């Protein structure tokens, strides 16, 4: 690429960054305008941005309930990570086997088709009944939320592997077992990773939902507490942090995606 | 016919195959019998949709015939095997494997030890002129290079029979000519039994010991032309492609074969 076009692309990129930054700043300005400056919204309905950010700063050192701010973030992180971990280790093997063995597919499909449309939060009462109000019930809800998108994507990935690749492997002497691990699974990786991305997004929703009900820690708990104690700055803080957490998680998965599907055409 | 089974490398006996498309069954191949000798290069040509590919997939063991049987060295074929390697028109390379790993694929299942595999892969990379691309991935290669990898992958696996399904069909004309010359050279240095499918009459005459002309669907054998045995195009394998196509013998033969195919197309209105 020539020096000139490199500069040109750089310029476009800088313009984009500028636009993105100005939209964030604009959003904060409007927020500031309707709260502090024009006082269109009383602080009890919508606190000003500086009040929210000061609140975040303050809660780093002053505990809310059982934990300080990073304690709450940590608790939520553990819940989501354990939930995602369990869902991954169940959904990927099951999806691969269901996609490959038609008998297992016929056996498992009706149950899965029946359970899949049930929103994960509908499990909350049972989860509390079975696992109490500790880590177990939250992890259970998150696992259910993450499990199905990964399962379905893995299953479809295996089911719709390019038949030509399987034929090529067969005529090169690979047996069924080799074909499953050497051809079918690698070929399904892009769809599996896409499933993980959808699953983790859903998992974040499940995390908040599970923490809104019966929790004494975590970001969802802070959001709930803000409503109960009429401290909307607490709720907004929790929402912002969930947003940031979700964004970071998505970026990490995107990075992994680029790494594992290096062989896909751009 | 019984004795052919023993004597010839690959024998198709009264093979009929159905082809499923849009939930309907078509008779793709109708009662085809063909005996291919060891070390022979047989090219099958015919109008498009005549069942050439289906017939070749049946030889590979990827498709079961509805009627008739296929034998290799006198033994009935019941499924795909490493002894019948296939080069597909769409390359069918494993996109997540490098050129080296693609060519190595079959050798792993043959139980070839690692050092020997490396040696074999290097040899065929050299044969298809892809030195320096060992670590490239298929998406980084041109169509012609991809097909070279696919050919090397099959050659390296040392099948007794090579089945090639329009391997140069997806390539541009210049690449195609070079690939045809290189394939001839490879065939001369390492004689294999080859069944080659094409719809290019020129390619068929240039490459084949025998050219099998098929009818339009359902595919049957219309005529078999014995190019090498009857020395129809002299010195064909010593000359480059461009020189061969200008020989009078070549042009006459091309006219004859094209006439057979054209008659099929016009007669059965498949245009």
Coordinates of C-alpha atoms in Angstrom, one line a residue:
Chain A
X1 CA 0.0 0.0 0.0
X2 CA 1.3 3.4 -0.9
X3 CA 2.2 6.0 1.7
X4 CA -0.5 8.2 0.4
X5 CA -3.3 5.8 0.7
X6 CA -2.1 4.7 4.1
X7 CA -2.3 8.3 5.3
X8 CA -5.7 8.6 3.7
X9 CA -7.0 5.5 5.5
X10 CA -5.5 6.8 8.7
X11 CA -7.4 10.0 8.3
X12 CA -10.6 8.2 7.7
X13 CA -10.0 6.2 10.9
X14 CA -9.2 9.3 12.9
X15 CA -12.4 10.9 11.6
X16 CA -14.4 7.8 12.8
X17 CA -12.8 8.0 16.2
X18 CA -13.6 11.7 16.4
X19 CA -17.3 11.0 15.5
X20 CA -17.5 8.2 18.0
X21 CA -16.0 10.3 20.8
X22 CA -18.3 13.3 20.0
X23 CA -21.4 11.1 20.2
X24 CA -20.4 9.9 23.7
X25 CA -19.7 13.5 24.7
X26 CA -22.9 14.7 23.2
X27 CA -24.8 12.1 25.1
X28 CA -23.2 13.2 28.4
X29 CA -24.0 16.9 27.5
X30 CA -27.6 16.2 27.0
X31 CA -27.7 14.3 30.3
X32 CA -26.0 17.2 32.1
X33 CA -28.3 19.6 30.4
X34 CA -31.6 18.0 31.5
X35 CA -30.4 17.4 35.0
X36 CA -28.0 19.9 36.5
X37 CA -28.3 22.8 34.1
X38 CA -32.0 23.1 33.2
X39 CA -33.2 20.9 36.1
X40 CA -35.9 19.3 33.9
X41 CA -35.5 16.1 35.9
X42 CA -35.4 16.0 39.7
X43 CA -32.3 14.1 41.0
X44 CA -34.6 11.5 42.6
X45 CA -35.8 10.5 39.0
X46 CA -32.6 11.0 37.1
X47 CA -29.4 11.9 38.9
X48 CA -26.8 14.0 37.1
X49 CA -23.8 12.4 35.4
X50 CA -21.3 13.8 37.9
X51 CA -23.4 12.4 40.8
X52 CA -23.4 9.0 39.2
X53 CA -19.6 9.1 38.5
X54 CA -18.9 10.4 42.0
X55 CA -21.1 7.6 43.3
X56 CA -18.9 5.1 41.4
X57 CA -15.8 6.6 42.8
X58 CA -17.2 6.6 46.3
X59 CA -18.4 3.0 46.2
X60 CA -14.9 1.8 45.5
X61 CA -14.0 2.4 49.1
X62 CA -17.4 2.5 50.9
X63 CA -19.2 -0.9 50.9
X64 CA -22.8 -1.3 49.7
X65 CA -24.3 -4.2 51.7
X66 CA -21.8 -6.9 52.1
X67 CA -19.2 -5.7 49.5
X68 CA -17.4 -2.8 48.1
X69 CA -17.7 -2.0 44.4
X70 CA -15.0 -4.4 43.2
X71 CA -16.4 -7.0 45.4
X72 CA -19.7 -6.8 43.6
X73 CA -18.0 -6.9 40.2
X74 CA -16.0 -9.9 41.3
X75 CA -19.0 -11.8 42.5
X76 CA -20.8 -11.2 39.2
X77 CA -17.8 -12.2 37.3
X78 CA -17.4 -15.5 39.1
X79 CA -21.1 -16.3 38.5
X80 CA -20.9 -15.6 34.8
X81 CA -17.6 -17.4 34.3
X82 CA -18.7 -20.5 36.1
X83 CA -22.0 -20.5 34.3
X84 CA -20.4 -20.0 30.9
X85 CA -17.8 -22.7 31.7
X86 CA -20.4 -25.3 32.6
X87 CA -22.5 -24.4 29.6
X88 CA -19.5 -24.7 27.2
X89 CA -18.4 -28.0 28.6
X90 CA -21.9 -29.5 28.2
X91 CA -23.2 -27.9 25.1
X92 CA -20.2 -28.4 22.7
X93 CA -19.8 -32.1 23.3
X94 CA -23.5 -32.7 23.2
X95 CA -23.9 -30.6 20.1
X96 CA -21.1 -32.4 18.3
X97 CA -22.5 -35.8 19.2
X98 CA -26.1 -34.9 18.3
X99 CA -25.0 -33.5 15.0
X100 CA -23.0 -36.6 14.1
X101 CA -25.0 -39.5 15.5
X102 CA -28.6 -39.5 14.1
X103 CA -29.9 -41.8 16.8
X104 CA -28.7 -39.5 19.6
X105 CA -30.2 -36.6 17.7
X106 CA -33.6 -38.4 17.6
X107 CA -33.3 -39.3 21.2
X108 CA -32.4 -35.8 22.6
X109 CA -34.1 -33.5 20.1
X110 CA -37.6 -33.6 21.5
X111 CA -36.5 -32.8 25.0
X112 CA -34.3 -30.0 23.8
X113 CA -36.9 -28.5 21.5
X114 CA -39.3 -28.5 24.4
X115 CA -36.9 -26.9 26.9
X116 CA -35.3 -24.4 24.6
X117 CA -38.3 -21.9 24.2
X118 CA -38.6 -21.6 28.0
X119 CA -37.0 -18.2 29.0
X120 CA -34.1 -18.9 31.4
X121 CA -35.6 -16.5 34.0
X122 CA -38.7 -18.8 34.2
X123 CA -36.3 -21.2 36.0
X124 CA -35.6 -18.8 38.8
X125 CA -38.2 -20.1 41.3
X126 CA -37.1 -23.7 40.8
X127 CA -33.4 -22.7 40.8
X128 CA -33.8 -21.1 44.2
X129 CA -35.8 -24.1 45.5
X130 CA -33.1 -26.5 44.3
X131 CA -29.9 -24.5 44.8
X132 CA -30.8 -21.9 47.5
X133 CA -30.0 -18.2 47.1
X134 CA -26.2 -18.6 46.9
X135 CA -23.9 -19.1 43.9
X136 CA -25.7 -22.3 42.8
X137 CA -29.0 -20.8 41.7
X138 CA -27.4 -17.9 39.7
X139 CA -25.0 -20.2 38.0
X140 CA -27.8 -22.5 37.1
X141 CA -29.8 -19.7 35.4
X142 CA -26.8 -18.4 33.6
X143 CA -25.9 -22.0 32.4
X144 CA -29.3 -22.4 31.0
X145 CA -29.1 -19.1 29.1
X146 CA -25.7 -19.8 27.7
X147 CA -26.3 -23.5 27.0
X148 CA -28.9 -23.4 24.2
X149 CA -27.3 -21.0 21.7
X150 CA -24.0 -22.9 21.9
X151 CA -25.7 -26.3 21.6
X152 CA -27.8 -25.2 18.6
X153 CA -24.9 -23.6 16.8
X154 CA -22.6 -26.6 17.4
X155 CA -25.3 -28.9 16.2
X156 CA -25.9 -26.9 13.0
X157 CA -22.1 -26.5 12.5
X158 CA -21.6 -30.3 12.5
X159 CA -24.8 -31.1 10.6
X160 CA -23.9 -28.7 7.7
X161 CA -20.3 -29.4 7.2
X162 CA -19.5 -29.2 3.5
X163 CA -20.2 -32.8 2.3
X164 CA -17.3 -32.5 -0.2
X165 CA -14.8 -32.3 2.7
X166 CA -16.2 -35.5 4.2
X167 CA -16.0 -37.2 0.8
X168 CA -12.4 -36.1 0.4
X169 CA -11.5 -37.4 3.8
X170 CA -13.2 -40.8 3.1
X171 CA -11.3 -41.2 -0.2
X172 CA -8.1 -40.4 1.5
X173 CA -8.6 -43.3 3.9
X174 CA -10.0 -41.5 7.0
X175 CA -12.4 -43.6 9.1
X176 CA -15.6 -42.1 10.7
X177 CA -14.0 -41.4 14.0
X178 CA -11.0 -39.5 12.3
X179 CA -13.5 -37.6 10.1
X180 CA -15.4 -36.4 13.2
X181 CA -12.4 -35.0 15.0
X182 CA -10.2 -34.0 12.1
X183 CA -12.8 -32.6 9.6
X184 CA -16.2 -32.1 11.1
X185 CA -15.2 -30.4 14.4
X186 CA -12.6 -28.0 12.9
X187 CA -15.1 -27.1 10.1
X188 CA -17.7 -26.3 12.7
X189 CA -15.5 -24.0 14.8
X190 CA -16.7 -20.7 13.2
X191 CA -20.4 -21.5 14.0
X192 CA -19.5 -22.8 17.5
X193 CA -17.7 -19.5 18.3
X194 CA -20.6 -17.5 17.0
X195 CA -22.8 -19.5 19.3
X196 CA -20.5 -18.7 22.2
X197 CA -20.8 -15.0 21.4
X198 CA -24.6 -15.1 21.4
X199 CA -24.6 -17.3 24.5
X200 CA -22.4 -15.0 26.6
X201 CA -24.6 -12.1 25.6
X202 CA -27.7 -14.0 26.8
X203 CA -25.7 -15.1 29.9
X204 CA -25.2 -11.4 30.9
X205 CA -28.9 -10.9 30.8
X206 CA -29.5 -14.0 32.9
X207 CA -26.9 -12.8 35.4
X208 CA -28.7 -9.6 36.0
X209 CA -32.1 -11.2 36.1
X210 CA -30.9 -13.8 38.6
X211 CA -29.2 -11.1 40.8
X212 CA -32.3 -9.0 40.8
X213 CA -34.2 -11.7 42.6
X214 CA -32.8 -13.1 45.8
X215 CA -29.2 -11.8 45.9
X216 CA -27.2 -9.8 48.4
X217 CA -24.3 -9.1 46.2
X218 CA -23.4 -8.5 42.5
X219 CA -24.2 -5.8 39.9
X220 CA -27.8 -6.9 39.5
X221 CA -28.2 -6.6 43.3
X222 CA -26.9 -3.0 43.1
X223 CA -29.4 -2.2 40.3
X224 CA -32.3 -3.6 42.4
X225 CA -31.1 -1.9 45.6
X226 CA -31.0 1.5 43.8
X227 CA -34.8 1.1 43.1
X228 CA -35.6 -0.1 46.6
X229 CA -33.7 2.7 48.4
X230 CA -34.6 5.4 46.0
X231 CA -31.0 5.8 44.9
X232 CA -31.2 5.8 41.1
X233 CA -27.5 6.6 40.9
X234 CA -26.8 3.2 42.3
X235 CA -29.0 1.5 39.6
X236 CA -27.4 3.6 36.8
X237 CA -23.9 2.7 38.1
X238 CA -24.8 -1.1 38.0
X239 CA -26.2 -0.7 34.5
X240 CA -23.1 1.1 33.2
X241 CA -20.8 -1.6 34.7
X242 CA -22.9 -4.4 33.2
X243 CA -22.6 -2.6 29.9
X244 CA -18.9 -2.3 30.2
X245 CA -18.5 -5.9 31.3
X246 CA -20.6 -7.1 28.3
X247 CA -18.5 -5.0 25.9
X248 CA -15.3 -6.4 27.3
X249 CA -16.6 -10.0 27.1
X250 CA -17.7 -9.5 23.5
X251 CA -14.3 -8.0 22.5
X252 CA -12.5 -10.9 24.1
X253 CA -14.6 -13.4 22.2
X254 CA -14.2 -11.5 19.0
X255 CA -10.4 -11.7 19.5
X256 CA -10.6 -15.4 20.1
X257 CA -12.8 -15.8 17.0
X258 CA -10.2 -14.1 14.8
X259 CA -7.5 -16.4 16.2
X260 CA -9.4 -19.7 15.7
X261 CA -10.8 -18.9 12.3
X262 CA -7.6 -17.5 10.8
X263 CA -8.3 -19.8 7.8
X264 CA -11.5 -18.2 6.8
X265 CA -11.6 -15.8 3.8
X266 CA -11.8 -12.2 4.8
Chain B
X1 CA -17.1 -60.4 -18.6
X2 CA -16.3 -62.7 -15.7
X3 CA -12.7 -62.9 -16.8
X4 CA -12.4 -59.1 -17.1
X5 CA -13.0 -58.8 -13.4
X6 CA -9.8 -60.6 -12.7
X7 CA -7.7 -59.2 -15.5
X8 CA -8.6 -55.5 -15.3
X9 CA -7.9 -53.0 -12.6
X10 CA -11.4 -51.4 -12.4
X11 CA -14.5 -53.0 -13.8
X12 CA -18.0 -51.6 -13.9
X13 CA -20.7 -54.3 -14.8
X14 CA -24.1 -53.1 -16.0
X15 CA -24.1 -50.2 -13.5
X16 CA -27.3 -48.1 -13.1
X17 CA -27.3 -45.3 -10.6
X18 CA -30.1 -43.0 -9.5
X19 CA -29.5 -39.4 -8.6
X20 CA -31.7 -37.6 -6.1
X21 CA -32.5 -34.0 -6.8
X22 CA -35.3 -31.9 -5.3
X23 CA -36.8 -35.1 -3.7
X24 CA -37.1 -36.7 -7.1
X25 CA -35.1 -39.6 -8.4
X26 CA -33.5 -39.5 -11.8
X27 CA -31.8 -42.3 -13.6
X28 CA -28.4 -40.8 -14.0
X29 CA -26.4 -43.7 -15.3
X30 CA -28.1 -46.4 -17.3
X31 CA -26.5 -49.9 -17.6
X32 CA -22.9 -48.8 -18.1
X33 CA -20.2 -51.4 -18.4
X34 CA -16.5 -50.4 -18.6
X35 CA -13.2 -52.2 -18.0
X36 CA -10.2 -50.1 -17.1
X37 CA -6.7 -51.7 -17.3
X38 CA -3.9 -51.1 -15.0
X39 CA -1.9 -48.0 -15.9
X40 CA -4.5 -46.8 -18.3
X41 CA -5.7 -43.2 -18.6
X42 CA -9.4 -43.2 -19.4
X43 CA -11.2 -40.0 -20.1
X44 CA -15.0 -39.8 -20.0
X45 CA -16.7 -37.0 -21.9
X46 CA -20.3 -36.3 -22.5
X47 CA -22.9 -33.5 -22.5
X48 CA -23.4 -31.7 -19.2
X49 CA -25.7 -33.5 -16.8
X50 CA -25.1 -36.8 -18.5
X51 CA -24.1 -38.6 -15.3
X52 CA -20.3 -38.5 -15.7
X53 CA -19.8 -37.3 -12.1
X54 CA -22.3 -39.7 -10.7
X55 CA -20.6 -42.6 -12.5
X56 CA -17.2 -41.5 -11.1
X57 CA -18.6 -41.2 -7.6
X58 CA -19.9 -44.7 -8.0
X59 CA -16.4 -45.9 -9.0
X60 CA -15.0 -44.1 -5.9
X61 CA -17.5 -45.9 -3.7
X62 CA -19.2 -42.7 -2.6
X63 CA -22.4 -43.6 -4.3
X64 CA -24.0 -47.1 -4.4
X65 CA -25.3 -48.3 -7.7
X66 CA -29.0 -49.3 -7.9
X67 CA -28.1 -52.1 -10.2
X68 CA -24.8 -53.7 -11.3
X69 CA -21.5 -54.0 -9.6
X70 CA -18.1 -52.5 -9.6
X71 CA -14.9 -54.5 -9.0
X72 CA -11.3 -53.5 -8.3
X73 CA -8.8 -56.3 -8.7
X74 CA -11.7 -58.7 -8.8
X75 CA -13.2 -57.5 -5.5
X76 CA -16.5 -55.8 -5.3
X77 CA -16.4 -52.2 -4.2
X78 CA -18.7 -51.4 -1.3
X79 CA -17.5 -48.0 0.0
X80 CA -14.9 -45.4 -0.4
X81 CA -11.2 -46.3 0.1
X82 CA -7.8 -44.8 0.0
X83 CA -7.0 -47.0 -2.9
X84 CA -9.3 -44.9 -5.1
X85 CA -8.2 -41.3 -4.6
X86 CA -10.4 -38.5 -5.9
X87 CA -9.6 -35.0 -7.2
X88 CA -12.7 -32.9 -7.1
X89 CA -13.6 -30.0 -9.3
X90 CA -14.1 -27.8 -6.3
X91 CA -10.7 -28.8 -4.9
X92 CA -12.1 -29.9 -1.5
X93 CA -9.0 -28.8 0.5
X94 CA -9.3 -28.6 4.3
X95 CA -9.2 -24.8 4.7
X96 CA -7.8 -24.9 8.3
X97 CA -4.8 -27.0 7.2
X98 CA -1.7 -25.7 5.5
X99 CA -0.6 -26.9 2.1
X100 CA 1.8 -29.3 3.9
X101 CA -0.9 -30.6 6.2
X102 CA -3.4 -31.1 3.4
X103 CA -1.0 -33.2 1.4
X104 CA 0.0 -35.2 4.6
X105 CA -3.7 -35.9 5.5
X106 CA -4.1 -39.4 4.0
X107 CA -0.6 -40.6 4.9
X108 CA -1.5 -40.3 8.6
X109 CA -4.2 -42.9 8.2
X110 CA -2.0 -45.1 6.2
X111 CA 0.3 -45.4 9.3
X112 CA 3.3 -43.8 7.5
X113 CA 5.8 -42.7 10.1
X114 CA 6.4 -39.0 10.6
X115 CA 9.9 -38.7 8.9
X116 CA 8.7 -40.6 5.9
X117 CA 5.6 -38.5 5.6
X118 CA 7.6 -35.4 5.5
X119 CA 9.8 -36.8 2.8
X120 CA 6.8 -37.9 0.7
X121 CA 5.0 -34.6 1.1
X122 CA 8.2 -32.6 0.1
X123 CA 8.5 -34.8 -3.0
X124 CA 5.0 -34.1 -4.2
X125 CA 5.1 -30.4 -3.4
X126 CA 8.1 -30.3 -5.7
X127 CA 6.3 -32.4 -8.3
X128 CA 3.3 -29.9 -8.4
X129 CA 5.7 -27.0 -8.3
X130 CA 4.6 -25.5 -5.0
X131 CA 7.9 -25.2 -3.2
X132 CA 7.8 -22.3 -0.8
X133 CA 4.0 -22.6 -0.2
X134 CA 4.2 -25.4 2.4
X135 CA 2.9 -23.2 5.2
X136 CA 0.3 -21.3 3.1
X137 CA -3.4 -21.8 3.7
X138 CA -5.8 -22.7 0.9
X139 CA -7.5 -19.3 0.9
X140 CA -4.1 -17.7 0.1
X141 CA -3.7 -19.7 -3.1
X142 CA -5.1 -19.2 -6.6
X143 CA -7.5 -21.8 -8.1
X144 CA -4.7 -23.5 -10.1
X145 CA -2.5 -23.7 -7.0
X146 CA -5.3 -25.1 -5.0
X147 CA -5.9 -27.8 -7.5
X148 CA -2.2 -28.6 -7.5
X149 CA -2.4 -29.2 -3.8
X150 CA -5.4 -31.5 -4.3
X151 CA -3.5 -33.5 -6.9
X152 CA -0.4 -33.7 -4.7
X153 CA -2.6 -34.8 -1.8
X154 CA -4.0 -37.7 -3.9
X155 CA -0.7 -38.6 -5.5
X156 CA 1.1 -38.6 -2.1
X157 CA -1.5 -41.1 -0.8
X158 CA -0.5 -43.6 -3.5
X159 CA -3.9 -44.8 -4.5
X160 CA -4.0 -47.6 -7.0
X161 CA -6.6 -45.7 -9.0
X162 CA -6.9 -41.9 -9.5
X163 CA -10.3 -40.5 -10.1
X164 CA -10.4 -37.0 -11.4
X165 CA -13.7 -35.2 -11.7
X166 CA -13.4 -32.2 -14.0
X167 CA -10.3 -31.1 -12.0
X168 CA -9.5 -28.2 -14.3
X169 CA -13.1 -27.2 -14.9
X170 CA -12.9 -24.2 -12.5
X171 CA -9.6 -22.9 -13.9
X172 CA -9.0 -20.2 -16.5
X173 CA -7.8 -21.3 -19.9
X174 CA -4.1 -20.5 -19.5
X175 CA -3.8 -22.2 -16.1
X176 CA -5.7 -25.1 -17.5
X177 CA -3.3 -25.7 -20.4
X178 CA -0.3 -25.6 -18.0
X179 CA -2.1 -28.0 -15.6
X180 CA -2.8 -30.4 -18.5
X181 CA 0.8 -30.4 -19.6
X182 CA 2.0 -31.0 -16.0
X183 CA -0.5 -33.8 -15.5
X184 CA 0.7 -35.5 -18.6
X185 CA 4.3 -35.2 -17.3
X186 CA 3.3 -36.6 -13.9
X187 CA 1.5 -39.4 -15.6
X188 CA 4.5 -40.3 -17.7
X189 CA 6.9 -40.2 -14.7
X190 CA 4.6 -42.1 -12.3
X191 CA 2.2 -44.2 -14.2
X192 CA -1.1 -44.6 -12.4
X193 CA -4.5 -45.9 -13.4
X194 CA -6.5 -42.7 -14.0
X195 CA -10.2 -42.1 -14.7
X196 CA -10.7 -38.5 -15.8
X197 CA -14.0 -36.7 -16.3
X198 CA -14.3 -33.6 -18.5
X199 CA -16.6 -31.9 -20.9
X200 CA -13.7 -30.5 -22.9
X201 CA -13.1 -32.6 -26.0
X202 CA -9.6 -31.2 -26.5
X203 CA -8.6 -32.1 -22.9
X204 CA -10.0 -35.6 -23.4
X205 CA -7.9 -36.2 -26.6
X206 CA -4.8 -34.6 -25.2
X207 CA -4.8 -36.6 -21.9
X208 CA -6.6 -39.9 -22.6
X209 CA -5.4 -43.4 -23.7
X210 CA -9.1 -44.0 -24.3
X211 CA -11.9 -41.6 -24.6
X212 CA -15.3 -42.8 -23.5
X213 CA -18.1 -40.7 -25.1
X214 CA -21.4 -40.8 -23.1
X215 CA -24.9 -40.1 -24.2
X216 CA -27.1 -37.4 -22.6
X217 CA -29.0 -38.4 -19.5
X218 CA -29.5 -41.2 -18.6
X219 CA -25.9 -41.7 -19.3
X220 CA -24.8 -44.7 -21.4
X221 CA -21.7 -45.4 -23.4
X222 CA -22.1 -44.1 -26.9
X223 CA -18.6 -44.8 -28.2
X224 CA -15.1 -45.7 -27.0
X225 CA -12.2 -44.2 -28.9
X226 CA -8.8 -45.9 -28.5
X227 CA -6.3 -43.1 -29.0
X228 CA -3.1 -44.7 -27.8
X229 CA -3.8 -48.3 -29.0
X230 CA -4.6 -47.1 -32.5
X231 CA -2.1 -44.3 -32.4
X232 CA -4.7 -41.7 -33.5
X233 CA -2.7 -38.7 -32.5
X234 CA 1.1 -39.4 -32.9
X235 CA 3.6 -38.1 -30.2
X236 CA 0.8 -36.6 -28.3
X237 CA 2.5 -37.0 -24.9
X238 CA 5.9 -35.7 -26.1
X239 CA 4.4 -32.4 -27.4
X240 CA 3.1 -29.4 -25.7
X241 CA -0.7 -28.8 -25.6
X242 CA -0.6 -26.0 -28.2
X243 CA 1.4 -28.1 -30.7
X244 CA -0.9 -31.1 -30.3
X245 CA -4.1 -29.1 -30.9
X246 CA -2.8 -28.0 -34.2
X247 CA -2.1 -31.5 -35.6
X248 CA -4.4 -32.5 -38.3
X249 CA -5.1 -35.8 -36.6
X250 CA -6.1 -34.0 -33.5
X251 CA -8.5 -31.7 -35.3
X252 CA -10.1 -34.6 -37.2
X253 CA -10.6 -36.5 -34.0
X254 CA -12.0 -33.5 -32.2
X255 CA -14.5 -33.0 -35.0
X256 CA -15.6 -36.6 -34.7
X257 CA -16.0 -36.6 -30.9
X258 CA -17.7 -33.2 -30.9
X259 CA -20.1 -34.5 -33.6
X260 CA -21.1 -37.3 -31.3
X261 CA -21.7 -35.1 -28.4
X262 CA -23.5 -32.4 -30.5
X263 CA -25.8 -35.1 -31.9
X264 CA -26.8 -36.0 -28.3
X265 CA -27.4 -32.5 -27.3
X266 CA -29.6 -31.8 -30.3
X267 CA -31.4 -35.1 -30.3
X268 CA -32.4 -34.9 -26.6
X269 CA -33.0 -31.1 -26.6
X270 CA -30.9 -30.6 -23.5
X271 CA -29.7 -27.1 -24.5

